[in-house]
């Protein structure tokens, strides 16, 4: 019997990963999706919102919206991107996704909620209090989530990020998002850019690669980063 899964190397603060969110949702209806947070804006790469950052990301975000149909809210464009007190740090939301996955196999659900909170609602997703509220939004127990979040914060998350970056490098990925289809231990790069805005087509392609029967599975400014035509790079 063959074993298939999709590895998804992402970052919560990568606009193209937000653009690829419908692809992830479609893929999860076909096969298991494993999340690997890459830490685009973690550690020394974290940033405070600034005019320079805003001027850099907004054209990319508008391009993402045009190509994928993903909505960007006024609270993001006119609110968060003008909030000089907001810190963009990938590490806390990656910790939150890990905690949700550990607790209930709900990492992908929380990632989608976090992305919507950032890009639609303009919320500060680097703040633990916000992440706890978002976890509660998807039905996770507040106390259990807080305990898992605290346990996974720091070194455990940094080790996960390091592993994700190593997998990205080994796969020859140029940035986020990167998808790798695993079949019996062999990895095949999926050209995410070819499927943007076409989640149903991606699902059909994946079904053609996965032996039947299949069962829907729910899962588990170029200062220091850059977003190219269809990817965010470290």
mmCIF file of C-alpha atoms in Angstrom:
data_model
loop_
_atom_site.group_PDB
_atom_site.id
_atom_site.type_symbol
_atom_site.label_atom_id
_atom_site.label_comp_id
_atom_site.label_asym_id
_atom_site.label_seq_id
_atom_site.Cartn_x
_atom_site.Cartn_y
_atom_site.Cartn_z
ATOM 1 C CA UNK A 1 0.000 0.000 0.000
ATOM 2 C CA UNK A 2 1.406 3.382 -0.968
ATOM 3 C CA UNK A 3 1.800 6.229 1.468
ATOM 4 C CA UNK A 4 1.096 9.740 0.218
ATOM 5 C CA UNK A 5 1.183 13.086 1.937
ATOM 6 C CA UNK A 6 1.795 16.698 1.004
ATOM 7 C CA UNK A 7 4.509 18.658 2.783
ATOM 8 C CA UNK A 8 3.735 22.363 2.903
ATOM 9 C CA UNK A 9 6.598 24.732 3.743
ATOM 10 C CA UNK A 10 5.001 28.032 4.609
ATOM 11 C CA UNK A 11 5.234 31.158 6.692
ATOM 12 C CA UNK A 12 2.312 32.937 8.405
ATOM 13 C CA UNK A 13 3.635 36.327 7.243
ATOM 14 C CA UNK A 14 4.230 35.330 3.628
ATOM 15 C CA UNK A 15 1.654 36.971 1.403
ATOM 16 C CA UNK A 16 1.981 34.305 -1.275
ATOM 17 C CA UNK A 17 1.268 31.650 1.366
ATOM 18 C CA UNK A 18 -1.952 33.493 2.132
ATOM 19 C CA UNK A 19 -2.634 33.466 -1.594
ATOM 20 C CA UNK A 20 -2.057 29.705 -1.571
ATOM 21 C CA UNK A 21 -4.433 29.080 1.355
ATOM 22 C CA UNK A 22 -7.262 27.817 -0.915
ATOM 23 C CA UNK A 23 -4.800 25.335 -2.431
ATOM 24 C CA UNK A 24 -4.000 23.976 1.020
ATOM 25 C CA UNK A 25 -7.700 23.656 1.827
ATOM 26 C CA UNK A 26 -8.300 21.777 -1.426
ATOM 27 C CA UNK A 27 -5.299 19.503 -0.908
ATOM 28 C CA UNK A 28 -6.525 18.549 2.571
ATOM 29 C CA UNK A 29 -9.622 17.043 0.986
ATOM 30 C CA UNK A 30 -7.409 14.619 -0.923
ATOM 31 C CA UNK A 31 -4.504 13.614 1.312
ATOM 32 C CA UNK A 32 -2.787 14.488 4.610
ATOM 33 C CA UNK A 33 -0.966 17.826 4.638
ATOM 34 C CA UNK A 34 2.030 18.325 6.929
ATOM 35 C CA UNK A 35 2.943 21.883 7.827
ATOM 36 C CA UNK A 36 6.511 23.163 8.085
ATOM 37 C CA UNK A 37 6.852 26.752 9.310
ATOM 38 C CA UNK A 38 9.854 28.474 7.754
ATOM 39 C CA UNK A 39 10.375 31.562 9.920
ATOM 40 C CA UNK A 40 10.460 34.202 7.169
ATOM 41 C CA UNK A 41 10.383 36.995 9.738
ATOM 42 C CA UNK A 42 11.679 35.269 12.842
ATOM 43 C CA UNK A 43 14.630 36.047 15.075
ATOM 44 C CA UNK A 44 16.865 38.723 13.570
ATOM 45 C CA UNK A 45 14.425 39.014 10.644
ATOM 46 C CA UNK A 46 11.465 40.215 12.715
ATOM 47 C CA UNK A 47 10.410 43.753 11.908
ATOM 48 C CA UNK A 48 8.379 46.640 13.231
ATOM 49 C CA UNK A 49 5.826 48.011 10.778
ATOM 50 C CA UNK A 50 7.260 51.036 8.991
ATOM 51 C CA UNK A 51 6.580 53.204 5.956
ATOM 52 C CA UNK A 52 9.386 51.423 4.113
ATOM 53 C CA UNK A 53 7.872 48.025 4.839
ATOM 54 C CA UNK A 54 4.395 49.219 3.882
ATOM 55 C CA UNK A 55 5.556 50.605 0.550
ATOM 56 C CA UNK A 56 7.344 47.359 -0.190
ATOM 57 C CA UNK A 57 4.604 44.859 0.627
ATOM 58 C CA UNK A 58 1.486 46.632 -0.637
ATOM 59 C CA UNK A 59 2.162 46.195 -4.387
ATOM 60 C CA UNK A 60 2.868 42.503 -3.802
ATOM 61 C CA UNK A 61 -0.297 42.096 -1.753
ATOM 62 C CA UNK A 62 -2.400 43.717 -4.466
ATOM 63 C CA UNK A 63 -0.818 41.405 -7.031
ATOM 64 C CA UNK A 64 -1.599 38.386 -4.830
ATOM 65 C CA UNK A 65 -5.217 39.492 -4.540
ATOM 66 C CA UNK A 66 -5.459 39.904 -8.303
ATOM 67 C CA UNK A 67 -3.988 36.482 -9.111
ATOM 68 C CA UNK A 68 -5.640 34.413 -6.390
ATOM 69 C CA UNK A 69 -8.843 36.206 -5.435
ATOM 70 C CA UNK A 70 -7.835 36.184 -1.780
ATOM 71 C CA UNK A 71 -9.298 39.202 0.056
ATOM 72 C CA UNK A 72 -7.125 41.784 1.813
ATOM 73 C CA UNK A 73 -9.071 43.915 4.266
ATOM 74 C CA UNK A 74 -9.061 47.648 4.877
ATOM 75 C CA UNK A 75 -8.098 46.853 8.464
ATOM 76 C CA UNK A 76 -4.866 45.430 7.052
ATOM 77 C CA UNK A 77 -4.051 48.004 4.363
ATOM 78 C CA UNK A 78 -5.259 51.073 6.246
ATOM 79 C CA UNK A 79 -4.805 49.802 9.782
ATOM 80 C CA UNK A 80 -2.067 47.285 10.512
ATOM 81 C CA UNK A 81 0.305 48.535 7.813
ATOM 82 C CA UNK A 82 0.108 51.992 9.424
ATOM 83 C CA UNK A 83 0.529 50.678 12.981
ATOM 84 C CA UNK A 84 4.059 51.636 13.986
ATOM 85 C CA UNK A 85 3.724 49.662 17.202
ATOM 86 C CA UNK A 86 3.015 46.358 15.506
ATOM 87 C CA UNK A 87 5.799 43.783 15.308
ATOM 88 C CA UNK A 88 5.888 41.265 12.478
ATOM 89 C CA UNK A 89 7.367 38.098 13.935
ATOM 90 C CA UNK A 90 6.735 34.669 12.404
ATOM 91 C CA UNK A 91 7.805 32.683 15.445
ATOM 92 C CA UNK A 92 4.746 33.085 17.735
ATOM 93 C CA UNK A 93 2.162 32.149 15.068
ATOM 94 C CA UNK A 94 4.278 29.155 14.055
ATOM 95 C CA UNK A 95 4.284 28.104 17.712
ATOM 96 C CA UNK A 96 0.509 28.471 17.748
ATOM 97 C CA UNK A 97 0.139 26.256 14.660
ATOM 98 C CA UNK A 98 2.385 23.632 16.256
ATOM 99 C CA UNK A 99 0.315 23.761 19.452
ATOM 100 C CA UNK A 100 -2.958 23.357 17.552
ATOM 101 C CA UNK A 101 -1.539 20.412 15.635
ATOM 102 C CA UNK A 102 -0.247 18.768 18.792
ATOM 103 C CA UNK A 103 -3.516 19.237 20.633
ATOM 104 C CA UNK A 104 -6.039 18.223 18.029
ATOM 105 C CA UNK A 105 -4.491 17.868 14.581
ATOM 106 C CA UNK A 106 -5.852 21.364 13.844
ATOM 107 C CA UNK A 107 -2.668 23.136 12.768
ATOM 108 C CA UNK A 108 -3.917 23.868 9.251
ATOM 109 C CA UNK A 109 -7.215 25.172 10.608
ATOM 110 C CA UNK A 110 -5.444 27.578 12.914
ATOM 111 C CA UNK A 111 -3.040 28.670 10.180
ATOM 112 C CA UNK A 112 -6.006 29.633 8.003
ATOM 113 C CA UNK A 113 -7.554 31.559 10.900
ATOM 114 C CA UNK A 114 -4.262 33.328 11.646
ATOM 115 C CA UNK A 115 -3.825 34.329 8.007
ATOM 116 C CA UNK A 116 -7.337 35.756 7.871
ATOM 117 C CA UNK A 117 -6.763 37.644 11.116
ATOM 118 C CA UNK A 118 -3.615 39.229 9.696
ATOM 119 C CA UNK A 119 -4.528 39.938 6.072
ATOM 120 C CA UNK A 120 -8.246 40.611 6.484
ATOM 121 C CA UNK A 121 -8.701 41.882 10.032
ATOM 122 C CA UNK A 122 -5.338 43.592 10.520
ATOM 123 C CA UNK A 123 -4.681 41.926 13.876
ATOM 124 C CA UNK A 124 -1.289 41.600 15.569
ATOM 125 C CA UNK A 125 -0.697 37.885 15.124
ATOM 126 C CA UNK A 126 2.689 37.979 16.862
ATOM 127 C CA UNK A 127 0.962 38.638 20.196
ATOM 128 C CA UNK A 128 0.202 35.535 22.313
ATOM 129 C CA UNK A 129 -3.096 36.973 23.537
ATOM 130 C CA UNK A 130 -4.294 37.348 19.942
ATOM 131 C CA UNK A 131 -3.174 33.821 19.088
ATOM 132 C CA UNK A 132 -5.009 32.409 22.099
ATOM 133 C CA UNK A 133 -8.167 34.202 20.977
ATOM 134 C CA UNK A 134 -7.793 32.818 17.455
ATOM 135 C CA UNK A 135 -7.320 29.299 18.813
ATOM 136 C CA UNK A 136 -10.523 29.731 20.793
ATOM 137 C CA UNK A 137 -12.238 30.886 17.583
ATOM 138 C CA UNK A 138 -11.674 27.462 16.027
ATOM 139 C CA UNK A 139 -12.870 25.683 19.173
ATOM 140 C CA UNK A 140 -9.636 24.759 20.932
ATOM 141 C CA UNK A 141 -9.702 24.625 24.718
ATOM 142 C CA UNK A 142 -8.164 27.838 26.044
ATOM 143 C CA UNK A 143 -6.250 26.316 28.944
ATOM 144 C CA UNK A 144 -4.951 23.344 26.953
ATOM 145 C CA UNK A 145 -3.886 25.562 24.078
ATOM 146 C CA UNK A 146 -2.087 28.007 26.382
ATOM 147 C CA UNK A 147 -0.217 25.141 28.017
ATOM 148 C CA UNK A 148 0.842 23.666 24.672
ATOM 149 C CA UNK A 149 1.761 27.111 23.311
ATOM 150 C CA UNK A 150 3.981 27.855 26.307
ATOM 151 C CA UNK A 151 5.660 24.438 26.119
ATOM 152 C CA UNK A 152 6.431 24.816 22.407
ATOM 153 C CA UNK A 153 7.590 28.431 22.565
ATOM 154 C CA UNK A 154 11.264 29.195 22.194
ATOM 155 C CA UNK A 155 13.677 26.389 21.467
ATOM 156 C CA UNK A 156 11.105 23.853 20.243
ATOM 157 C CA UNK A 157 9.752 26.285 17.650
ATOM 158 C CA UNK A 158 13.223 27.379 16.600
ATOM 159 C CA UNK A 159 14.212 23.742 16.072
ATOM 160 C CA UNK A 160 11.098 23.256 13.951
ATOM 161 C CA UNK A 161 11.978 26.328 11.862
ATOM 162 C CA UNK A 162 15.528 25.051 11.382
ATOM 163 C CA UNK A 163 14.200 21.679 10.218
ATOM 164 C CA UNK A 164 11.788 23.400 7.826
ATOM 165 C CA UNK A 165 14.553 25.493 6.301
ATOM 166 C CA UNK A 166 16.738 22.421 5.911
ATOM 167 C CA UNK A 167 13.926 20.602 4.112
ATOM 168 C CA UNK A 168 13.395 23.653 1.900
ATOM 169 C CA UNK A 169 17.080 23.729 0.998
ATOM 170 C CA UNK A 170 17.215 19.990 0.304
ATOM 171 C CA UNK A 171 14.185 20.266 -1.954
ATOM 172 C CA UNK A 172 15.743 23.126 -3.877
ATOM 173 C CA UNK A 173 12.872 25.391 -2.914
ATOM 174 C CA UNK A 174 13.397 29.080 -3.555
ATOM 175 C CA UNK A 175 11.093 30.285 -0.801
ATOM 176 C CA UNK A 176 7.595 30.121 0.540
ATOM 177 C CA UNK A 177 5.200 28.605 -0.299
ATOM 178 C CA UNK A 178 6.777 25.303 -1.301
ATOM 179 C CA UNK A 179 4.810 22.073 -1.649
ATOM 180 C CA UNK A 180 6.353 18.612 -1.841
ATOM 181 C CA UNK A 181 4.290 15.546 -2.701
ATOM 182 C CA UNK A 182 5.617 12.474 -0.886
ATOM 183 C CA UNK A 183 4.920 9.027 -2.282
ATOM 184 C CA UNK A 184 6.569 6.045 -0.594
ATOM 185 C CA UNK A 185 9.354 8.225 0.732
ATOM 186 C CA UNK A 186 10.054 9.971 -2.566
ATOM 187 C CA UNK A 187 9.474 13.706 -2.870
ATOM 188 C CA UNK A 188 8.161 15.553 -5.910
ATOM 189 C CA UNK A 189 8.082 19.352 -6.097
ATOM 190 C CA UNK A 190 4.644 20.802 -6.809
ATOM 191 C CA UNK A 191 4.714 24.004 -8.861
ATOM 192 C CA UNK A 192 2.514 26.129 -6.606
ATOM 193 C CA UNK A 193 2.544 29.062 -9.030
ATOM 194 C CA UNK A 194 0.829 26.935 -11.679
ATOM 195 C CA UNK A 195 -2.163 26.315 -9.406
ATOM 196 C CA UNK A 196 -2.685 29.723 -7.778
ATOM 197 C CA UNK A 197 -6.347 30.655 -8.036
ATOM 198 C CA UNK A 198 -7.198 27.107 -9.201
ATOM 199 C CA UNK A 199 -7.731 25.005 -6.057
ATOM 200 C CA UNK A 200 -10.181 22.578 -7.695
ATOM 201 C CA UNK A 201 -7.670 21.879 -10.456
ATOM 202 C CA UNK A 202 -4.951 21.183 -7.905
ATOM 203 C CA UNK A 203 -7.241 18.790 -6.056
ATOM 204 C CA UNK A 204 -7.990 16.943 -9.293
ATOM 205 C CA UNK A 205 -4.285 16.699 -10.109
ATOM 206 C CA UNK A 206 -3.479 15.377 -6.652
ATOM 207 C CA UNK A 207 -6.257 12.796 -6.932
ATOM 208 C CA UNK A 208 -4.662 11.602 -10.147
ATOM 209 C CA UNK A 209 -1.421 11.045 -8.221
ATOM 210 C CA UNK A 210 -2.944 9.337 -5.184
ATOM 211 C CA UNK A 211 -4.194 5.743 -5.373
ATOM 212 C CA UNK A 212 -7.937 5.287 -4.903
ATOM 213 C CA UNK A 213 -9.840 5.083 -2.710
ATOM 214 C CA UNK A 214 -8.995 8.366 -1.021
ATOM 215 C CA UNK A 215 -10.417 9.709 2.206
ATOM 216 C CA UNK A 216 -10.641 13.425 2.989
ATOM 217 C CA UNK A 217 -8.220 14.177 5.791
ATOM 218 C CA UNK A 218 -8.396 17.227 8.057
ATOM 219 C CA UNK A 219 -5.083 18.184 9.583
ATOM 220 C CA UNK A 220 -3.004 18.009 11.223
ATOM 221 C CA UNK A 221 11.011 45.800 1.844
ATOM 222 C CA UNK A 222 13.910 43.709 0.954
ATOM 223 C CA UNK A 223 15.354 44.698 4.339
ATOM 224 C CA UNK A 224 15.650 41.140 5.506
ATOM 225 C CA UNK A 225 13.091 39.338 3.451
ATOM 226 C CA UNK A 226 11.617 39.514 -0.006
ATOM 227 C CA UNK A 227 8.516 38.506 -1.878
ATOM 228 C CA UNK A 228 9.167 37.806 -5.519
ATOM 229 C CA UNK A 229 6.635 37.269 -8.290
ATOM 230 C CA UNK A 230 5.149 34.197 -6.626
ATOM 231 C CA UNK A 231 7.203 33.412 -3.531
ATOM 232 C CA UNK A 232 8.538 34.914 -0.330
ATOM 233 C CA UNK A 233 12.212 34.262 0.296
ATOM 234 C CA UNK A 234 14.336 34.142 3.402
#
